[in-house]
Short mmCIF file of C-alpha atoms and ligand atoms in Angstrom, two decimals:
data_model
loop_
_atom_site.label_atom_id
_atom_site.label_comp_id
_atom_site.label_asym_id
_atom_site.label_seq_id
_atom_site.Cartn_x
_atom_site.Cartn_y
_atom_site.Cartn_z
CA UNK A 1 55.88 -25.76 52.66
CA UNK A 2 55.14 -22.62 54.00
CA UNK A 3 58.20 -20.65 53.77
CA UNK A 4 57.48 -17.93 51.33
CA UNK A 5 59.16 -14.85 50.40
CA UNK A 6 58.67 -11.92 47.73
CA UNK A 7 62.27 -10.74 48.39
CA UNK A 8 64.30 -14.33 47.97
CA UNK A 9 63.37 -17.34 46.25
CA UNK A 10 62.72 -20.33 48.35
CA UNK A 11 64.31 -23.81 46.72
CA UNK A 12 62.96 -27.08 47.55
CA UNK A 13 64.92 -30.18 46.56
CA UNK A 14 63.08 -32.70 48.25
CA UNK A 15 63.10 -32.24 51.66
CA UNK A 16 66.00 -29.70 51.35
CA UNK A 17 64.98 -25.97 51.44
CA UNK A 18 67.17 -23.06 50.21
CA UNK A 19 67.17 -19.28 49.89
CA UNK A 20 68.76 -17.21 47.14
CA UNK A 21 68.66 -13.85 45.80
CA UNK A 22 67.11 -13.16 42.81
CA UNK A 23 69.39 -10.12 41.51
CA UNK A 24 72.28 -12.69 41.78
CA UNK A 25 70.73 -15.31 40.60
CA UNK A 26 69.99 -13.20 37.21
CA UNK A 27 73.35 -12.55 36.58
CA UNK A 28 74.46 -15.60 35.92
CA UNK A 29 77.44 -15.42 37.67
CA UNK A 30 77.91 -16.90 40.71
CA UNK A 31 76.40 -19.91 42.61
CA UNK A 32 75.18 -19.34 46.43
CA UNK A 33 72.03 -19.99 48.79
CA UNK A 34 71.36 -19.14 52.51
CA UNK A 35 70.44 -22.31 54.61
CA UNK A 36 67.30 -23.13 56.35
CA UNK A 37 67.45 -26.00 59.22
CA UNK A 38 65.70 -28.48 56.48
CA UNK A 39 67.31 -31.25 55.17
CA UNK A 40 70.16 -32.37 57.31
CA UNK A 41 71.19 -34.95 59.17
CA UNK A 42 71.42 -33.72 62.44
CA UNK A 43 70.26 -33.99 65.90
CA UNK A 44 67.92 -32.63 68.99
CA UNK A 45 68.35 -29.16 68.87
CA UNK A 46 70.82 -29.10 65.79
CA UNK A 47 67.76 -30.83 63.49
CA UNK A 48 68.13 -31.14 61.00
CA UNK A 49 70.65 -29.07 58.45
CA UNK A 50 73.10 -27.60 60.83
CA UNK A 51 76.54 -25.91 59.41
CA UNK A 52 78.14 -24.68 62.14
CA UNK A 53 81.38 -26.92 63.32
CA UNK A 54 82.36 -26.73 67.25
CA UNK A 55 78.82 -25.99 68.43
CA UNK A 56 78.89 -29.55 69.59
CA UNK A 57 76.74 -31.08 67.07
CA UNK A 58 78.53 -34.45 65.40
CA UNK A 59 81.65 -33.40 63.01
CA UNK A 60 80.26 -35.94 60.48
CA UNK A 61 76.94 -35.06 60.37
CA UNK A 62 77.79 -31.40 59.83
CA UNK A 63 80.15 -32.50 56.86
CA UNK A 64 77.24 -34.77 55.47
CA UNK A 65 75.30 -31.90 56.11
CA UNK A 66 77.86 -29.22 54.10
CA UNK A 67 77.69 -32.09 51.50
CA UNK A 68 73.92 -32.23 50.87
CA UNK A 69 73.74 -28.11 50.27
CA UNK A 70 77.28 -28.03 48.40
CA UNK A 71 75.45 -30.65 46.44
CA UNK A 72 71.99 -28.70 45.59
CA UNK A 73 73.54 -25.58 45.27
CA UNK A 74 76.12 -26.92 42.57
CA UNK A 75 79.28 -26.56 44.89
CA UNK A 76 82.52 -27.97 45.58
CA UNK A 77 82.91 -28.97 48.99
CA UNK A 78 86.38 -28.48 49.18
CA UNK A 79 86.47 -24.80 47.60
CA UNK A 80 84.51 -23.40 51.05
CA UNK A 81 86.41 -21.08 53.12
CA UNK A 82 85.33 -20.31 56.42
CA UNK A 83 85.42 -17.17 58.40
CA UNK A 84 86.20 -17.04 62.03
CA UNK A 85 83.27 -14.81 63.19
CA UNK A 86 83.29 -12.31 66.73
CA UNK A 87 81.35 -9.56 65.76
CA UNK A 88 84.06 -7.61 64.62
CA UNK A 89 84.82 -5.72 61.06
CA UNK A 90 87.88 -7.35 59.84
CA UNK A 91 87.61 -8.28 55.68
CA UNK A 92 89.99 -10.87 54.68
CA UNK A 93 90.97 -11.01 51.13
CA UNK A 94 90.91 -14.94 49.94
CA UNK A 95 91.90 -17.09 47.13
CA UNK A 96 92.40 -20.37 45.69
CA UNK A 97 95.43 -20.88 47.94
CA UNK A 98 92.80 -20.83 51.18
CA UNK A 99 90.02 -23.50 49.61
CA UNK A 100 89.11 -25.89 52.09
CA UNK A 101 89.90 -23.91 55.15
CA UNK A 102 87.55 -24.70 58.18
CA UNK A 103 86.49 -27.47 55.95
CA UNK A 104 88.82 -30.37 55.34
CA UNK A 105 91.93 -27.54 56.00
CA UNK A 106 91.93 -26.37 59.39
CA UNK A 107 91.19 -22.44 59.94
CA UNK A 108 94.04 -20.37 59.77
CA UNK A 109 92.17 -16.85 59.88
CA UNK A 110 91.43 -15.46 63.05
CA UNK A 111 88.93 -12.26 63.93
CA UNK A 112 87.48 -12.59 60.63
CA UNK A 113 83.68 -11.49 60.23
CA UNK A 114 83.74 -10.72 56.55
CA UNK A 115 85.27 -12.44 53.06
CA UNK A 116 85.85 -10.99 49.70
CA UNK A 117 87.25 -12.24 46.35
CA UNK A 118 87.68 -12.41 42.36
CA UNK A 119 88.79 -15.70 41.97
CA UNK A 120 86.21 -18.22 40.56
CA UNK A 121 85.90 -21.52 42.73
CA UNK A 122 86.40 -19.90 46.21
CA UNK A 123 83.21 -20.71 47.86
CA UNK A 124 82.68 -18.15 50.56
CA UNK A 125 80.76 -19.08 53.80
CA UNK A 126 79.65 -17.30 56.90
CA UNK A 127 77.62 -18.27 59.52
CA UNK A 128 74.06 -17.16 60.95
CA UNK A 129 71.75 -17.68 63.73
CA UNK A 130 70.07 -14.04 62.98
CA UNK A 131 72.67 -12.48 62.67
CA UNK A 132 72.36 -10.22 59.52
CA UNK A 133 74.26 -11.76 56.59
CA UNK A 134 75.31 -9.10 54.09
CA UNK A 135 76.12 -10.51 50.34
CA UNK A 136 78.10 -8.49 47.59
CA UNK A 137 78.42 -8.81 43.90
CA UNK A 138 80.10 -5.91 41.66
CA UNK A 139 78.72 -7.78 38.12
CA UNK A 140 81.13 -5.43 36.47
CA UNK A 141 84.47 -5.99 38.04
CA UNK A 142 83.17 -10.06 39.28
CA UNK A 143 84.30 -9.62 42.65
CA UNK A 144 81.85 -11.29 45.57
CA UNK A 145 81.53 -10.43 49.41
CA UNK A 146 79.77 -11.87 52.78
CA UNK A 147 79.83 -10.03 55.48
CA UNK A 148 78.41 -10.98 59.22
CA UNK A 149 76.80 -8.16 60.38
CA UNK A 150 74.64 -8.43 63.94
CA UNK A 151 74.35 -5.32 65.91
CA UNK A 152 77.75 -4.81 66.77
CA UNK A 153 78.96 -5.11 62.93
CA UNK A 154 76.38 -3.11 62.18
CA UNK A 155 77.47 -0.25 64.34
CA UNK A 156 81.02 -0.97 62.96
CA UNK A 157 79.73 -0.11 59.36
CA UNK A 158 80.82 -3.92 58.25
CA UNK A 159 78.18 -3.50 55.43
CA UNK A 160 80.18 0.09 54.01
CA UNK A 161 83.20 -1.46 55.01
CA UNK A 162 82.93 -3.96 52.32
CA UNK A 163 82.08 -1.48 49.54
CA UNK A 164 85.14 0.30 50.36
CA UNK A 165 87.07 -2.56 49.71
CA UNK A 166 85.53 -3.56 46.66
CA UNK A 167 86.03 0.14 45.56
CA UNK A 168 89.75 0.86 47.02
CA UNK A 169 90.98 -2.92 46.29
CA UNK A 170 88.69 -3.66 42.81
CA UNK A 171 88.25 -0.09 42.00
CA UNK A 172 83.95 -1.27 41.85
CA UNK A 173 81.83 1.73 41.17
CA UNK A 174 79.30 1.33 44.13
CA UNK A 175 76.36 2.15 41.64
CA UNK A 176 77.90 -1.43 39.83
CA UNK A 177 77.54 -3.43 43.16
CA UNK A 178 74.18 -5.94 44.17
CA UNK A 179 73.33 -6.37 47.78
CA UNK A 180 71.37 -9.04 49.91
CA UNK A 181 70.43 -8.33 53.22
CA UNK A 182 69.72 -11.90 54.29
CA UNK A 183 67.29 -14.00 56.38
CA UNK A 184 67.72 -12.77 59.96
CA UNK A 185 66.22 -11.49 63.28
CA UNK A 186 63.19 -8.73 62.29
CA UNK A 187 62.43 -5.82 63.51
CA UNK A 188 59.44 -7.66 64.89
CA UNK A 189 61.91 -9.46 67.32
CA UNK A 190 65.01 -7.83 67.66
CA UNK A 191 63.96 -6.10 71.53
CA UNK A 192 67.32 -4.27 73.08
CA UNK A 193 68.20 -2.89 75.74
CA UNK A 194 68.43 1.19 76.79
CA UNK A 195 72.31 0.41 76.22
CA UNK A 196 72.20 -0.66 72.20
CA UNK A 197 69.80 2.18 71.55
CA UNK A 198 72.04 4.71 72.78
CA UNK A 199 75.17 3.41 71.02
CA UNK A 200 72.49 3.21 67.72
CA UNK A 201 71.13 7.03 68.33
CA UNK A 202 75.17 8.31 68.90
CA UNK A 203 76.13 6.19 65.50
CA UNK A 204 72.95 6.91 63.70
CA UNK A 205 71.62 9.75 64.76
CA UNK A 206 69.91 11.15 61.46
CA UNK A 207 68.11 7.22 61.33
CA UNK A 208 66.80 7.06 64.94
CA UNK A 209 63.47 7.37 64.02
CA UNK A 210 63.29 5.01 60.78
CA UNK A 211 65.62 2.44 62.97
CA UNK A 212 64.55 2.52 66.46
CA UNK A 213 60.87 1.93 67.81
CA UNK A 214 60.45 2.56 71.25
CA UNK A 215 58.17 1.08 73.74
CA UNK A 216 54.22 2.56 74.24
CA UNK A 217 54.75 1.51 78.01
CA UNK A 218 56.91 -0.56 79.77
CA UNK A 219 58.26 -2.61 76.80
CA UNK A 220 61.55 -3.10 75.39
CA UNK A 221 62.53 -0.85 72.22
CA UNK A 222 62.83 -2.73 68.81
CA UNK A 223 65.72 -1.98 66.03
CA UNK A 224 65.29 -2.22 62.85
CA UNK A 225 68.98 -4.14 61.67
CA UNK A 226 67.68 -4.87 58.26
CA UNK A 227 66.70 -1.41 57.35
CA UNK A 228 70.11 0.02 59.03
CA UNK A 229 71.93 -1.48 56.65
CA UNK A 230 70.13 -0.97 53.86
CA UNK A 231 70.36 2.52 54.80
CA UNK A 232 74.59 1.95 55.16
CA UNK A 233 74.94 0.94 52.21
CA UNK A 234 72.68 3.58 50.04
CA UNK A 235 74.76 5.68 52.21
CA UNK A 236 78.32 4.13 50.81
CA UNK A 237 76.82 4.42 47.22
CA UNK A 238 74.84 1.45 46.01
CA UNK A 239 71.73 2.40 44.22
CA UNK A 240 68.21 1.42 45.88
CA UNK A 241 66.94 -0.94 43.76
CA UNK A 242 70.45 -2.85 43.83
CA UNK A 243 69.60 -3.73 47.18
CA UNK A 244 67.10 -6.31 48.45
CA UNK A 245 66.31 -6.46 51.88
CA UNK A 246 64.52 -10.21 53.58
CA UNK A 247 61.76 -10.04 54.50
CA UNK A 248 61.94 -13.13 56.82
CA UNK A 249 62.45 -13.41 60.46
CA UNK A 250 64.80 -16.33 61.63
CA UNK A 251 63.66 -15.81 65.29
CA UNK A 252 60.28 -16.16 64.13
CA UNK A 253 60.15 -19.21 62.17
CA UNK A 254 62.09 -21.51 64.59
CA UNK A 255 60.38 -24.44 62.08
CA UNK A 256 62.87 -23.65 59.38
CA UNK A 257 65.75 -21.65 61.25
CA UNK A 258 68.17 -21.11 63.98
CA UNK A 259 67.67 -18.56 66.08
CA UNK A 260 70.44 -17.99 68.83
CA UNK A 261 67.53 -15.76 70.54
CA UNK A 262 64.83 -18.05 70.82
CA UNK A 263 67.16 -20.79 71.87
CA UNK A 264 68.97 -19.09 74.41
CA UNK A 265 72.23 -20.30 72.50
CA UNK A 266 70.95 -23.77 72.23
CA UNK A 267 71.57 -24.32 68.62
CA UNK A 268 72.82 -24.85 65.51
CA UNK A 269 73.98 -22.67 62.86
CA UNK A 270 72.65 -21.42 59.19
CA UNK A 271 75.38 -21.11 56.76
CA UNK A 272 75.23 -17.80 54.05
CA UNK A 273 77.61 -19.07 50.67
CA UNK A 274 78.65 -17.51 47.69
CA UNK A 275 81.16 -18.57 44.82
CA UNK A 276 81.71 -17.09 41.39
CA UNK A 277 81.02 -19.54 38.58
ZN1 LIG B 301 60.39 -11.75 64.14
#
């Protein structure tokens, strides 16, 4: 294997491979993992570990696929609850009551691109094909959050979105509150248009420099997502060192991830999951 990382730890269980966050992981308190494409089922362009329903990959291999993760991880398949993702900045309190949704339940939410809770056994999942996935644990108060944050969400704040809710809903003291920003496209690959760097230098204007590199010549400017919301969410309170930032590129390593770039939407899906023991 050659996936390495000095900001997650990288699981192999046979030929399964997993992410997770070390700051979570030392708390003891909740189970979770972001996927890599290894150790699936699936096929062609969905090989092998896809976990994204409706993308028209085989329904049963994606559920023998959600049951080989749920399995390494130490999850229940039945306690996931899906989102229902469009790059929007909706937060959707869940519970026991909505275990199984998108799963073996069908999905009742609609618009939802982020998930929070305090109830134990409600398995939280969003989905990623670099897309930035955003993961939230107040230690304190034991309340957990994914949020789905590509450009658009991250324009939307999604990432200080969440710590308002933790704080207004869970009264969290942002200092209390972990962060992962997870596996996603880099600033080595994320190229824009003229059109996203103007809506980034109106809603960041103070960043432009740290987030945006423009072209020497003729090339396409780059943004930095992974270091625009790490800034968000210093911004909204959390302490520095509470927050660890990938440093892996899914467009780059189309070996072990999906990338909905490289592929030209050809593809399957990475799943980010996170349950309180
Ligand atoms: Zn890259």
């Amino acid at each position: 294997m050659d996936l390495t990382s000095t900001a997650l730890t990288v699981h192999e269980e046979g030929n399964l491979y997993y992410l997770t966050f070390p700051s979570f992981d030392r708390t003891g308190l909740v189970r979770h993992c972001f996927s890599t494409r290894r150790g699936g089922i699936s096929q062609g362009y969905f090989a092998s570990m896809n976990l994204g329903f409706g993308r028209g990959d085989h329904e049963t291999c994606v559920l023998e696929n959600y049951r080989r993760i749920c399995y390494v991880v130490g999850i229940y398949a039945g306690d996931l609850v899906f989102s229902d993702q469009v790059h929007g900045d909706r937060i959707l309190y869940v519970d026991q009551q909505d275990r199984g949704k998108g799963i073996v339940q069908p999905v009742e939410m609609e618009e939802v691109d982020g998930l929070i809770t305090d109830r134990s056994q409600v398995a939280l999942v969003t989905l990623y094909a670099d897309c930035v996935p955003l993961y939230f644990l107040d230690p304190t108060k034991k309340v957990i959050g994914l949020a789905h944050s590509g450009w658009r969400g991250t324009v939307q704040e999604i990432g200080r979105k969440m710590v308002e809710r933790f704080v207004g809903d869970f009264h969290s003291d942002p200092q209390d509150i972990l962060a992962g920003i997870g596996p996603s496209i880099g600033p080595c690959c994320f190229e824009v248009g003229p059109e996203v760097v103007e809506t980034f230098a109106q809603t960041f204007p103070a960043w432009i420099d740290d987030v945006v590199r423009m072209p020497a010549g003729k090339g396409k400017a780059h943004i930095d997502l992974w270091e625009t919301n790490r800034k968000i969410l210093e911004r909204a309170g959390l302490l520095p060192d509470h927050i660890t930032v990938t440093d892996i590129c899914t467009t780059h390593r189309p070996e072990y991830f999906h990338s909905h770039r490289r592929s030209g939407g050809n593809r399957g899906s990475q799943a980010a999951i996170l349950e309180l023991r």
